[in-house]
């Protein structure tokens, strides 16, 4: 089969995803496209996202139409050069269908998370990719650790983790009292949460790692980098806490108080520049999580520790000059939770990127741009030694 033929396949975004729906094609058959260009919009049960092309060339075949539901790995389209014949395209499509049929339903099953020990609690962790080198602590291949924000879980990295897991392990973790992790001990401070993450790194055999933290997870990642700089190779902070006093408590209180779908939907719409991207299942999953025994009280305690009196309680700005590793911040231009203006007073060594078309969740709303920024910083850190 010609090496000039490339498949556009249904991606796996998140550990529970088994299929997706083609919401819209963004290019026409016969159109030339560059590698990394937006090609098709995919709707999952939780959120809609745009898929980028795996290679440059010409979109020779749209195998499925708008509205089609396709299993993970299923063929959506074919990219090839102009010298590839229609017969070769037909053979490529048939061969792909045969492989999918032979693999059966198991082909859509993804890796499963696991519980690991951390400071006497159990932390839910999903690992993708492989580590190069023992422990992943030397040179290329050092692991990336993804830390979500308040009220979230490791699923918030569904558009990032598979892309970043190229030649390295990428660990997405659930903070205590979030996702599939234990509730943890009574101490809900950022220091305690940071200690739990450090314990998780120990259990993951990750003595040194690249940290990526979002919102509250960003504040935790920053605290770890300041308190244990030898463990952090690079630091990407996405709309982090800890860099200014303001926070939108309407979101925090709305999330904590939501008991029905309209209330939860109204709260999480504040996270996105375009609330229409949110799917019903995302709302349902959050409501189900909040109904678990002990979760509402634990989340309330974390919020009170992190945002006493409706302001951020952890001010790390005065310590930023001590950062010993490459660091960057990423903000959505339309962030309605933590103001992008918090980046204005950062030291010049910390590069800030403002992402248009995104709110508080740029890693979901503009995943391609954020993934490229993370990969660039990780590569620079590893090349620097």
mmCIF file of C-alpha atoms in Angstrom:
data_model
loop_
_atom_site.group_PDB
_atom_site.id
_atom_site.type_symbol
_atom_site.label_atom_id
_atom_site.label_comp_id
_atom_site.label_asym_id
_atom_site.label_seq_id
_atom_site.Cartn_x
_atom_site.Cartn_y
_atom_site.Cartn_z
ATOM 1 C CA UNK A 1 0.000 0.000 0.000
ATOM 2 C CA UNK A 2 1.329 3.451 -0.900
ATOM 3 C CA UNK A 3 3.055 5.284 1.955
ATOM 4 C CA UNK A 4 1.548 8.524 0.612
ATOM 5 C CA UNK A 5 -1.911 7.584 1.916
ATOM 6 C CA UNK A 6 -2.938 8.737 5.409
ATOM 7 C CA UNK A 7 -6.030 7.834 7.411
ATOM 8 C CA UNK A 8 -8.219 10.296 9.266
ATOM 9 C CA UNK A 9 -9.598 8.070 12.021
ATOM 10 C CA UNK A 10 -12.031 8.634 14.859
ATOM 11 C CA UNK A 11 -9.814 9.706 17.778
ATOM 12 C CA UNK A 12 -10.053 8.516 21.348
ATOM 13 C CA UNK A 13 -10.700 11.505 23.583
ATOM 14 C CA UNK A 14 -10.972 10.251 27.138
ATOM 15 C CA UNK A 15 -10.853 6.787 28.643
ATOM 16 C CA UNK A 16 -14.599 6.162 28.291
ATOM 17 C CA UNK A 17 -14.932 7.220 24.659
ATOM 18 C CA UNK A 18 -15.845 4.356 22.340
ATOM 19 C CA UNK A 19 -17.398 6.317 19.471
ATOM 20 C CA UNK A 20 -18.013 9.829 18.192
ATOM 21 C CA UNK A 21 -20.296 11.611 15.780
ATOM 22 C CA UNK A 22 -19.143 13.622 12.780
ATOM 23 C CA UNK A 23 -20.742 16.982 13.510
ATOM 24 C CA UNK A 24 -19.304 18.687 10.437
ATOM 25 C CA UNK A 25 -16.613 18.456 7.800
ATOM 26 C CA UNK A 26 -14.465 21.590 7.612
ATOM 27 C CA UNK A 27 -12.810 20.790 4.269
ATOM 28 C CA UNK A 28 -14.160 19.497 0.978
ATOM 29 C CA UNK A 29 -13.019 16.517 -1.054
ATOM 30 C CA UNK A 30 -10.234 17.542 -3.380
ATOM 31 C CA UNK A 31 -9.072 20.358 -1.110
ATOM 32 C CA UNK A 32 -5.372 20.629 -0.298
ATOM 33 C CA UNK A 33 -4.673 20.871 3.437
ATOM 34 C CA UNK A 34 -1.556 21.296 5.562
ATOM 35 C CA UNK A 35 -0.587 18.981 8.401
ATOM 36 C CA UNK A 36 -2.275 20.080 11.607
ATOM 37 C CA UNK A 37 -5.123 21.920 9.886
ATOM 38 C CA UNK A 38 -8.668 21.613 11.250
ATOM 39 C CA UNK A 39 -10.455 18.993 9.173
ATOM 40 C CA UNK A 40 -13.504 17.604 10.986
ATOM 41 C CA UNK A 41 -15.621 18.518 13.997
ATOM 42 C CA UNK A 42 -16.339 15.589 16.316
ATOM 43 C CA UNK A 43 -19.127 15.481 18.880
ATOM 44 C CA UNK A 44 -18.593 13.218 21.887
ATOM 45 C CA UNK A 45 -20.989 12.548 24.728
ATOM 46 C CA UNK A 46 -19.333 15.321 26.758
ATOM 47 C CA UNK A 47 -18.072 18.036 24.431
ATOM 48 C CA UNK A 48 -17.506 18.921 20.794
ATOM 49 C CA UNK A 49 -13.949 19.318 19.497
ATOM 50 C CA UNK A 50 -12.174 19.915 16.211
ATOM 51 C CA UNK A 51 -9.815 17.239 14.904
ATOM 52 C CA UNK A 52 -6.604 18.215 13.132
ATOM 53 C CA UNK A 53 -5.155 16.481 10.090
ATOM 54 C CA UNK A 54 -2.452 13.890 10.834
ATOM 55 C CA UNK A 55 -0.582 14.801 7.627
ATOM 56 C CA UNK A 56 -0.627 17.232 4.756
ATOM 57 C CA UNK A 57 -1.968 16.425 1.303
ATOM 58 C CA UNK A 58 -5.304 16.383 -0.454
ATOM 59 C CA UNK A 59 -8.535 15.188 1.147
ATOM 60 C CA UNK A 60 -9.242 12.507 -1.417
ATOM 61 C CA UNK A 61 -12.158 10.788 0.291
ATOM 62 C CA UNK A 62 -14.718 11.609 2.976
ATOM 63 C CA UNK A 63 -15.617 8.069 3.967
ATOM 64 C CA UNK A 64 -18.540 9.057 6.195
ATOM 65 C CA UNK A 65 -21.038 11.910 6.000
ATOM 66 C CA UNK A 66 -22.071 14.536 8.533
ATOM 67 C CA UNK A 67 -24.107 12.989 11.337
ATOM 68 C CA UNK A 68 -22.460 9.561 11.100
ATOM 69 C CA UNK A 69 -21.522 7.825 14.360
ATOM 70 C CA UNK A 70 -18.201 6.012 14.087
ATOM 71 C CA UNK A 71 -16.328 3.801 16.604
ATOM 72 C CA UNK A 72 -12.932 4.875 17.879
ATOM 73 C CA UNK A 73 -10.374 4.026 15.213
ATOM 74 C CA UNK A 74 -12.983 3.951 12.453
ATOM 75 C CA UNK A 75 -12.053 5.597 9.165
ATOM 76 C CA UNK A 76 -13.446 9.066 8.576
ATOM 77 C CA UNK A 77 -11.468 10.182 5.558
ATOM 78 C CA UNK A 78 -8.368 9.659 3.458
ATOM 79 C CA UNK A 79 -5.533 12.084 2.712
ATOM 80 C CA UNK A 80 -3.215 11.344 -0.191
ATOM 81 C CA UNK A 81 -1.106 12.971 -2.860
ATOM 82 C CA UNK A 82 -2.427 13.615 -6.326
ATOM 83 C CA UNK A 83 -0.385 10.747 -7.754
ATOM 84 C CA UNK A 84 -2.340 8.129 -5.785
ATOM 85 C CA UNK A 85 -5.008 6.449 -7.887
ATOM 86 C CA UNK A 86 -8.656 6.002 -6.943
ATOM 87 C CA UNK A 87 -8.081 2.234 -6.974
ATOM 88 C CA UNK A 88 -5.381 2.629 -4.319
ATOM 89 C CA UNK A 89 -7.748 4.743 -2.220
ATOM 90 C CA UNK A 90 -10.451 2.070 -2.554
ATOM 91 C CA UNK A 91 -8.004 -0.631 -1.473
ATOM 92 C CA UNK A 92 -6.866 1.469 1.517
ATOM 93 C CA UNK A 93 -10.469 1.975 2.680
ATOM 94 C CA UNK A 94 -11.277 -1.731 2.293
ATOM 95 C CA UNK A 95 -8.140 -2.801 4.173
ATOM 96 C CA UNK A 96 -8.917 -0.433 7.059
ATOM 97 C CA UNK A 97 -12.492 -1.764 7.292
ATOM 98 C CA UNK A 98 -11.183 -5.335 7.336
ATOM 99 C CA UNK A 99 -8.778 -4.560 10.186
ATOM 100 C CA UNK A 100 -11.567 -2.938 12.213
ATOM 101 C CA UNK A 101 -13.846 -5.922 11.646
ATOM 102 C CA UNK A 102 -11.118 -8.381 12.645
ATOM 103 C CA UNK A 103 -10.322 -6.453 15.821
ATOM 104 C CA UNK A 104 -13.964 -6.410 16.898
ATOM 105 C CA UNK A 105 -15.429 -4.372 19.768
ATOM 106 C CA UNK A 106 -12.249 -4.740 21.825
ATOM 107 C CA UNK A 107 -10.545 -2.298 19.460
ATOM 108 C CA UNK A 108 -12.619 0.515 20.967
ATOM 109 C CA UNK A 109 -11.622 -0.274 24.542
ATOM 110 C CA UNK A 110 -9.153 2.195 26.022
ATOM 111 C CA UNK A 111 -6.641 1.999 28.868
ATOM 112 C CA UNK A 112 -8.101 1.927 32.352
ATOM 113 C CA UNK A 113 -7.177 4.195 35.264
ATOM 114 C CA UNK A 114 -5.709 2.750 38.435
ATOM 115 C CA UNK A 115 -5.554 3.740 42.084
ATOM 116 C CA UNK A 116 -2.120 4.491 43.516
ATOM 117 C CA UNK A 117 -1.003 5.339 47.035
ATOM 118 C CA UNK A 118 -0.300 8.939 48.043
ATOM 119 C CA UNK A 119 0.074 10.278 51.582
ATOM 120 C CA UNK A 120 -2.133 7.530 52.983
ATOM 121 C CA UNK A 121 -4.897 8.080 50.408
ATOM 122 C CA UNK A 122 -5.554 6.576 47.002
ATOM 123 C CA UNK A 123 -5.183 8.743 43.916
ATOM 124 C CA UNK A 124 -6.903 7.800 40.662
ATOM 125 C CA UNK A 125 -4.436 7.937 37.762
ATOM 126 C CA UNK A 126 -4.598 7.337 34.021
ATOM 127 C CA UNK A 127 -1.315 6.728 32.214
ATOM 128 C CA UNK A 128 -0.781 6.850 28.466
ATOM 129 C CA UNK A 129 2.463 6.392 26.554
ATOM 130 C CA UNK A 130 5.776 4.954 27.618
ATOM 131 C CA UNK A 131 8.761 6.303 29.525
ATOM 132 C CA UNK A 132 12.161 6.296 27.859
ATOM 133 C CA UNK A 133 14.800 5.593 30.454
ATOM 134 C CA UNK A 134 14.537 4.115 33.917
ATOM 135 C CA UNK A 135 12.122 6.115 36.054
ATOM 136 C CA UNK A 136 11.685 8.612 33.240
ATOM 137 C CA UNK A 137 13.903 11.081 35.070
ATOM 138 C CA UNK A 138 16.690 11.687 32.583
ATOM 139 C CA UNK A 139 16.568 13.507 29.246
ATOM 140 C CA UNK A 140 13.994 12.940 26.537
ATOM 141 C CA UNK A 141 11.011 10.910 27.574
ATOM 142 C CA UNK A 142 10.597 12.286 31.095
ATOM 143 C CA UNK A 143 6.932 12.015 32.095
ATOM 144 C CA UNK A 144 4.334 14.761 31.948
ATOM 145 C CA UNK A 145 1.889 15.040 34.843
ATOM 146 C CA UNK A 146 -1.491 16.698 34.279
ATOM 147 C CA UNK A 147 -3.319 18.252 37.260
ATOM 148 C CA UNK A 148 -6.938 19.368 36.783
ATOM 149 C CA UNK A 149 -8.806 22.212 38.453
ATOM 150 C CA UNK A 150 -11.468 22.556 41.147
ATOM 151 C CA UNK A 151 -14.466 20.295 40.570
ATOM 152 C CA UNK A 152 -12.856 18.626 37.564
ATOM 153 C CA UNK A 153 -11.173 15.295 36.995
ATOM 154 C CA UNK A 154 -8.560 13.693 34.785
ATOM 155 C CA UNK A 155 -11.102 13.581 31.957
ATOM 156 C CA UNK A 156 -10.581 17.297 31.404
ATOM 157 C CA UNK A 157 -7.343 16.374 29.605
ATOM 158 C CA UNK A 158 -9.069 14.150 27.044
ATOM 159 C CA UNK A 159 -7.893 16.314 24.108
ATOM 160 C CA UNK A 160 -4.350 16.680 25.431
ATOM 161 C CA UNK A 161 -3.128 13.465 27.002
ATOM 162 C CA UNK A 162 -3.145 11.265 23.860
ATOM 163 C CA UNK A 163 -1.302 13.940 21.853
ATOM 164 C CA UNK A 164 1.331 14.565 24.519
ATOM 165 C CA UNK A 165 1.980 10.840 25.059
ATOM 166 C CA UNK A 166 4.471 10.553 22.192
ATOM 167 C CA UNK A 167 7.628 8.811 23.368
ATOM 168 C CA UNK A 168 6.908 9.462 27.038
ATOM 169 C CA UNK A 169 4.452 8.600 29.789
ATOM 170 C CA UNK A 170 1.739 11.140 30.495
ATOM 171 C CA UNK A 171 -0.012 10.731 33.849
ATOM 172 C CA UNK A 172 -3.350 12.446 34.426
ATOM 173 C CA UNK A 173 -4.372 12.380 38.071
ATOM 174 C CA UNK A 174 -7.551 13.032 40.044
ATOM 175 C CA UNK A 175 -6.964 15.306 43.013
ATOM 176 C CA UNK A 176 -8.213 14.081 46.414
ATOM 177 C CA UNK A 177 -12.024 14.307 46.643
ATOM 178 C CA UNK A 178 -12.242 14.509 42.848
ATOM 179 C CA UNK A 179 -12.996 11.946 40.165
ATOM 180 C CA UNK A 180 -12.105 8.426 41.260
ATOM 181 C CA UNK A 181 -9.727 9.400 44.067
ATOM 182 C CA UNK A 182 -10.378 8.954 47.767
ATOM 183 C CA UNK A 183 -11.757 11.861 49.756
ATOM 184 C CA UNK A 184 -8.429 12.209 51.540
ATOM 185 C CA UNK A 185 -7.708 13.535 55.002
ATOM 186 C CA UNK A 186 -9.336 16.467 56.738
ATOM 187 C CA UNK A 187 -6.693 19.006 55.640
ATOM 188 C CA UNK A 188 -8.004 20.580 52.436
ATOM 189 C CA UNK A 189 -5.322 23.256 52.016
ATOM 190 C CA UNK A 190 -3.333 23.699 48.829
ATOM 191 C CA UNK A 191 -0.281 22.527 50.751
ATOM 192 C CA UNK A 192 -2.039 19.255 51.581
ATOM 193 C CA UNK A 193 -3.226 18.796 47.992
ATOM 194 C CA UNK A 194 0.301 19.477 46.744
ATOM 195 C CA UNK A 195 1.659 16.897 49.193
ATOM 196 C CA UNK A 196 -0.808 14.343 47.829
ATOM 197 C CA UNK A 197 0.353 15.046 44.270
ATOM 198 C CA UNK A 198 3.991 14.674 45.367
ATOM 199 C CA UNK A 199 3.093 11.349 46.947
ATOM 200 C CA UNK A 200 1.460 10.266 43.706
ATOM 201 C CA UNK A 201 4.647 11.111 41.800
ATOM 202 C CA UNK A 202 6.592 8.898 44.191
ATOM 203 C CA UNK A 203 4.253 5.987 43.575
ATOM 204 C CA UNK A 204 4.428 6.578 39.807
ATOM 205 C CA UNK A 205 8.235 6.335 39.970
ATOM 206 C CA UNK A 206 8.481 9.857 38.563
ATOM 207 C CA UNK A 207 11.290 11.529 40.549
ATOM 208 C CA UNK A 208 11.331 14.349 37.961
ATOM 209 C CA UNK A 209 8.512 15.384 35.661
ATOM 210 C CA UNK A 210 7.064 18.138 33.525
ATOM 211 C CA UNK A 211 4.051 19.577 35.360
ATOM 212 C CA UNK A 212 0.954 20.953 33.635
ATOM 213 C CA UNK A 213 -1.700 22.366 35.956
ATOM 214 C CA UNK A 214 -5.048 24.004 35.282
ATOM 215 C CA UNK A 215 -6.709 26.548 37.577
ATOM 216 C CA UNK A 216 -6.489 25.152 41.128
ATOM 217 C CA UNK A 217 -4.243 22.429 39.711
ATOM 218 C CA UNK A 218 -2.020 25.186 38.369
ATOM 219 C CA UNK A 219 -1.629 26.645 41.839
ATOM 220 C CA UNK A 220 -0.760 23.179 43.135
ATOM 221 C CA UNK A 221 1.793 22.635 40.357
ATOM 222 C CA UNK A 222 3.350 26.037 41.086
ATOM 223 C CA UNK A 223 3.606 25.259 44.790
ATOM 224 C CA UNK A 224 5.309 21.937 44.004
ATOM 225 C CA UNK A 225 7.765 23.660 41.681
ATOM 226 C CA UNK A 226 8.650 26.187 44.391
ATOM 227 C CA UNK A 227 8.954 23.690 47.223
ATOM 228 C CA UNK A 228 10.621 20.827 45.330
ATOM 229 C CA UNK A 229 12.325 22.428 42.306
ATOM 230 C CA UNK A 230 14.533 19.410 41.725
ATOM 231 C CA UNK A 231 11.464 17.371 40.831
ATOM 232 C CA UNK A 232 10.050 19.710 38.186
ATOM 233 C CA UNK A 233 11.615 19.896 34.721
ATOM 234 C CA UNK A 234 9.169 22.408 33.252
ATOM 235 C CA UNK A 235 6.001 24.140 34.370
ATOM 236 C CA UNK A 236 2.934 24.985 32.284
ATOM 237 C CA UNK A 237 0.248 26.854 34.217
ATOM 238 C CA UNK A 238 -3.148 27.139 32.522
ATOM 239 C CA UNK A 239 -5.279 29.930 34.052
ATOM 240 C CA UNK A 240 -3.714 29.144 37.437
ATOM 241 C CA UNK A 241 -4.619 30.192 40.929
ATOM 242 C CA UNK A 242 -1.933 31.762 43.092
ATOM 243 C CA UNK A 243 -1.099 34.735 40.871
ATOM 244 C CA UNK A 244 -3.718 37.247 41.965
ATOM 245 C CA UNK A 245 -6.598 37.745 44.404
ATOM 246 C CA UNK A 246 -9.625 37.685 42.101
ATOM 247 C CA UNK A 247 -11.724 34.609 41.362
ATOM 248 C CA UNK A 248 -15.289 34.346 40.082
ATOM 249 C CA UNK A 249 -17.126 32.987 43.098
ATOM 250 C CA UNK A 250 -20.353 32.824 41.095
ATOM 251 C CA UNK A 251 -18.867 29.780 39.390
ATOM 252 C CA UNK A 252 -17.557 28.232 42.612
ATOM 253 C CA UNK A 253 -20.836 28.719 44.488
ATOM 254 C CA UNK A 254 -22.880 27.757 41.442
ATOM 255 C CA UNK A 255 -20.994 24.503 41.070
ATOM 256 C CA UNK A 256 -21.179 23.690 44.778
ATOM 257 C CA UNK A 257 -24.877 24.467 45.007
ATOM 258 C CA UNK A 258 -26.049 22.854 41.770
ATOM 259 C CA UNK A 259 -28.417 19.949 42.360
ATOM 260 C CA UNK A 260 -30.237 19.848 39.041
ATOM 261 C CA UNK A 261 -29.219 19.915 35.412
ATOM 262 C CA UNK A 262 -30.115 23.563 34.623
ATOM 263 C CA UNK A 263 -28.147 24.792 37.641
ATOM 264 C CA UNK A 264 -25.069 22.731 36.804
ATOM 265 C CA UNK A 265 -25.223 23.657 33.128
ATOM 266 C CA UNK A 266 -25.409 27.367 33.996
ATOM 267 C CA UNK A 267 -22.366 27.013 36.259
ATOM 268 C CA UNK A 268 -20.093 25.151 33.854
ATOM 269 C CA UNK A 269 -21.070 27.367 30.919
ATOM 270 C CA UNK A 270 -19.031 30.040 32.697
ATOM 271 C CA UNK A 271 -15.936 27.936 32.040
ATOM 272 C CA UNK A 272 -16.187 28.128 28.262
ATOM 273 C CA UNK A 273 -16.156 30.872 25.668
ATOM 274 C CA UNK A 274 -18.834 28.909 23.819
ATOM 275 C CA UNK A 275 -21.188 27.110 26.186
ATOM 276 C CA UNK A 276 -22.828 25.380 23.233
ATOM 277 C CA UNK A 277 -19.875 22.961 23.108
ATOM 278 C CA UNK A 278 -21.079 21.321 26.337
ATOM 279 C CA UNK A 279 -22.979 18.070 25.920
ATOM 280 C CA UNK A 280 -25.668 16.671 28.198
ATOM 281 C CA UNK A 281 -23.482 13.811 29.446
ATOM 282 C CA UNK A 282 -20.879 16.175 30.879
ATOM 283 C CA UNK A 283 -23.561 17.819 33.016
ATOM 284 C CA UNK A 284 -24.989 14.456 34.079
ATOM 285 C CA UNK A 285 -21.571 13.092 35.071
ATOM 286 C CA UNK A 286 -20.813 16.119 37.251
ATOM 287 C CA UNK A 287 -24.157 15.873 39.030
ATOM 288 C CA UNK A 288 -23.637 12.153 39.642
ATOM 289 C CA UNK A 289 -20.183 12.801 41.073
ATOM 290 C CA UNK A 290 -21.487 15.465 43.443
ATOM 291 C CA UNK A 291 -24.068 13.047 44.839
ATOM 292 C CA UNK A 292 -21.419 10.655 46.154
ATOM 293 C CA UNK A 293 -21.164 10.405 49.941
ATOM 294 C CA UNK A 294 -18.791 12.941 51.403
ATOM 295 C CA UNK A 295 -18.019 14.732 48.129
ATOM 296 C CA UNK A 296 -20.087 17.925 48.644
ATOM 297 C CA UNK A 297 -18.579 18.543 52.075
ATOM 298 C CA UNK A 298 -15.057 17.825 50.852
ATOM 299 C CA UNK A 299 -15.433 20.170 47.866
ATOM 300 C CA UNK A 300 -16.862 22.877 50.106
ATOM 301 C CA UNK A 301 -13.880 22.537 52.452
ATOM 302 C CA UNK A 302 -11.412 22.762 49.544
ATOM 303 C CA UNK A 303 -13.177 25.867 48.219
ATOM 304 C CA UNK A 304 -13.140 27.526 51.638
ATOM 305 C CA UNK A 305 -9.428 26.799 52.024
ATOM 306 C CA UNK A 306 -8.549 28.003 48.533
ATOM 307 C CA UNK A 307 -10.891 31.007 48.352
ATOM 308 C CA UNK A 308 -11.486 32.382 51.857
ATOM 309 C CA UNK A 309 -13.831 35.345 51.845
ATOM 310 C CA UNK A 310 -14.333 35.010 48.094
ATOM 311 C CA UNK A 311 -10.682 35.785 47.303
ATOM 312 C CA UNK A 312 -7.729 33.583 46.487
ATOM 313 C CA UNK A 313 -5.979 32.637 49.687
ATOM 314 C CA UNK A 314 -2.677 31.469 48.241
ATOM 315 C CA UNK A 315 -0.536 34.333 46.899
ATOM 316 C CA UNK A 316 2.626 32.956 45.313
ATOM 317 C CA UNK A 317 3.581 36.005 43.256
ATOM 318 C CA UNK A 318 6.370 37.071 45.581
ATOM 319 C CA UNK A 319 8.122 33.720 45.165
ATOM 320 C CA UNK A 320 8.121 33.500 41.371
ATOM 321 C CA UNK A 321 11.684 34.761 41.103
ATOM 322 C CA UNK A 322 12.818 31.531 42.754
ATOM 323 C CA UNK A 323 11.508 29.295 39.962
ATOM 324 C CA UNK A 324 14.416 27.238 38.714
ATOM 325 C CA UNK A 325 12.825 25.648 35.633
ATOM 326 C CA UNK A 326 11.351 26.906 32.336
ATOM 327 C CA UNK A 327 7.804 28.116 32.977
ATOM 328 C CA UNK A 328 4.882 29.511 31.019
ATOM 329 C CA UNK A 329 1.302 30.554 31.628
ATOM 330 C CA UNK A 330 -1.577 30.016 29.227
ATOM 331 C CA UNK A 331 -4.838 31.927 29.467
ATOM 332 C CA UNK A 332 -8.007 32.038 27.419
ATOM 333 C CA UNK A 333 -8.686 35.613 26.328
ATOM 334 C CA UNK A 334 -12.305 35.215 27.435
ATOM 335 C CA UNK A 335 -11.605 33.656 30.856
ATOM 336 C CA UNK A 336 -14.501 34.529 33.177
ATOM 337 C CA UNK A 337 -13.152 32.656 36.217
ATOM 338 C CA UNK A 338 -9.596 33.900 36.792
ATOM 339 C CA UNK A 339 -8.618 37.140 35.010
ATOM 340 C CA UNK A 340 -5.903 36.886 32.344
ATOM 341 C CA UNK A 341 -4.702 40.223 33.745
ATOM 342 C CA UNK A 342 -3.031 38.202 36.509
ATOM 343 C CA UNK A 343 -0.304 37.444 33.979
ATOM 344 C CA UNK A 344 0.610 41.113 33.547
ATOM 345 C CA UNK A 345 2.905 41.357 36.572
ATOM 346 C CA UNK A 346 4.757 38.062 36.110
ATOM 347 C CA UNK A 347 8.560 38.005 35.779
ATOM 348 C CA UNK A 348 9.759 38.289 32.193
ATOM 349 C CA UNK A 349 11.231 34.788 32.378
ATOM 350 C CA UNK A 350 7.704 33.363 32.602
ATOM 351 C CA UNK A 351 6.260 33.566 29.093
ATOM 352 C CA UNK A 352 2.511 34.190 28.860
ATOM 353 C CA UNK A 353 0.292 33.055 25.990
ATOM 354 C CA UNK A 354 -3.224 34.462 25.570
ATOM 355 C CA UNK A 355 -5.449 32.160 23.497
ATOM 356 C CA UNK A 356 -8.251 33.725 21.484
ATOM 357 C CA UNK A 357 -11.525 31.844 21.230
ATOM 358 C CA UNK A 358 -11.147 30.303 24.665
ATOM 359 C CA UNK A 359 -12.393 30.920 28.175
ATOM 360 C CA UNK A 360 -11.201 29.226 31.351
ATOM 361 C CA UNK A 361 -10.662 25.888 29.544
ATOM 362 C CA UNK A 362 -8.238 26.678 26.694
ATOM 363 C CA UNK A 363 -6.814 23.147 26.835
ATOM 364 C CA UNK A 364 -10.257 21.881 25.805
ATOM 365 C CA UNK A 365 -11.465 24.777 23.654
ATOM 366 C CA UNK A 366 -8.238 25.307 21.683
ATOM 367 C CA UNK A 367 -6.482 22.037 22.399
ATOM 368 C CA UNK A 368 -4.210 22.106 19.368
ATOM 369 C CA UNK A 369 -2.638 25.426 20.340
ATOM 370 C CA UNK A 370 -2.217 24.446 23.973
ATOM 371 C CA UNK A 371 -0.724 21.049 23.100
ATOM 372 C CA UNK A 372 1.828 22.738 20.855
ATOM 373 C CA UNK A 373 2.804 25.156 23.638
ATOM 374 C CA UNK A 374 3.258 22.334 26.143
ATOM 375 C CA UNK A 375 5.308 20.269 23.703
ATOM 376 C CA UNK A 376 7.487 23.252 22.842
ATOM 377 C CA UNK A 377 8.313 24.022 26.481
ATOM 378 C CA UNK A 378 8.959 20.363 27.288
ATOM 379 C CA UNK A 379 11.326 20.042 24.333
ATOM 380 C CA UNK A 380 13.139 23.264 25.226
ATOM 381 C CA UNK A 381 13.558 22.152 28.844
ATOM 382 C CA UNK A 382 14.961 18.776 27.825
ATOM 383 C CA UNK A 383 17.315 20.259 25.228
ATOM 384 C CA UNK A 384 18.608 22.691 27.838
ATOM 385 C CA UNK A 385 19.550 19.775 29.994
#
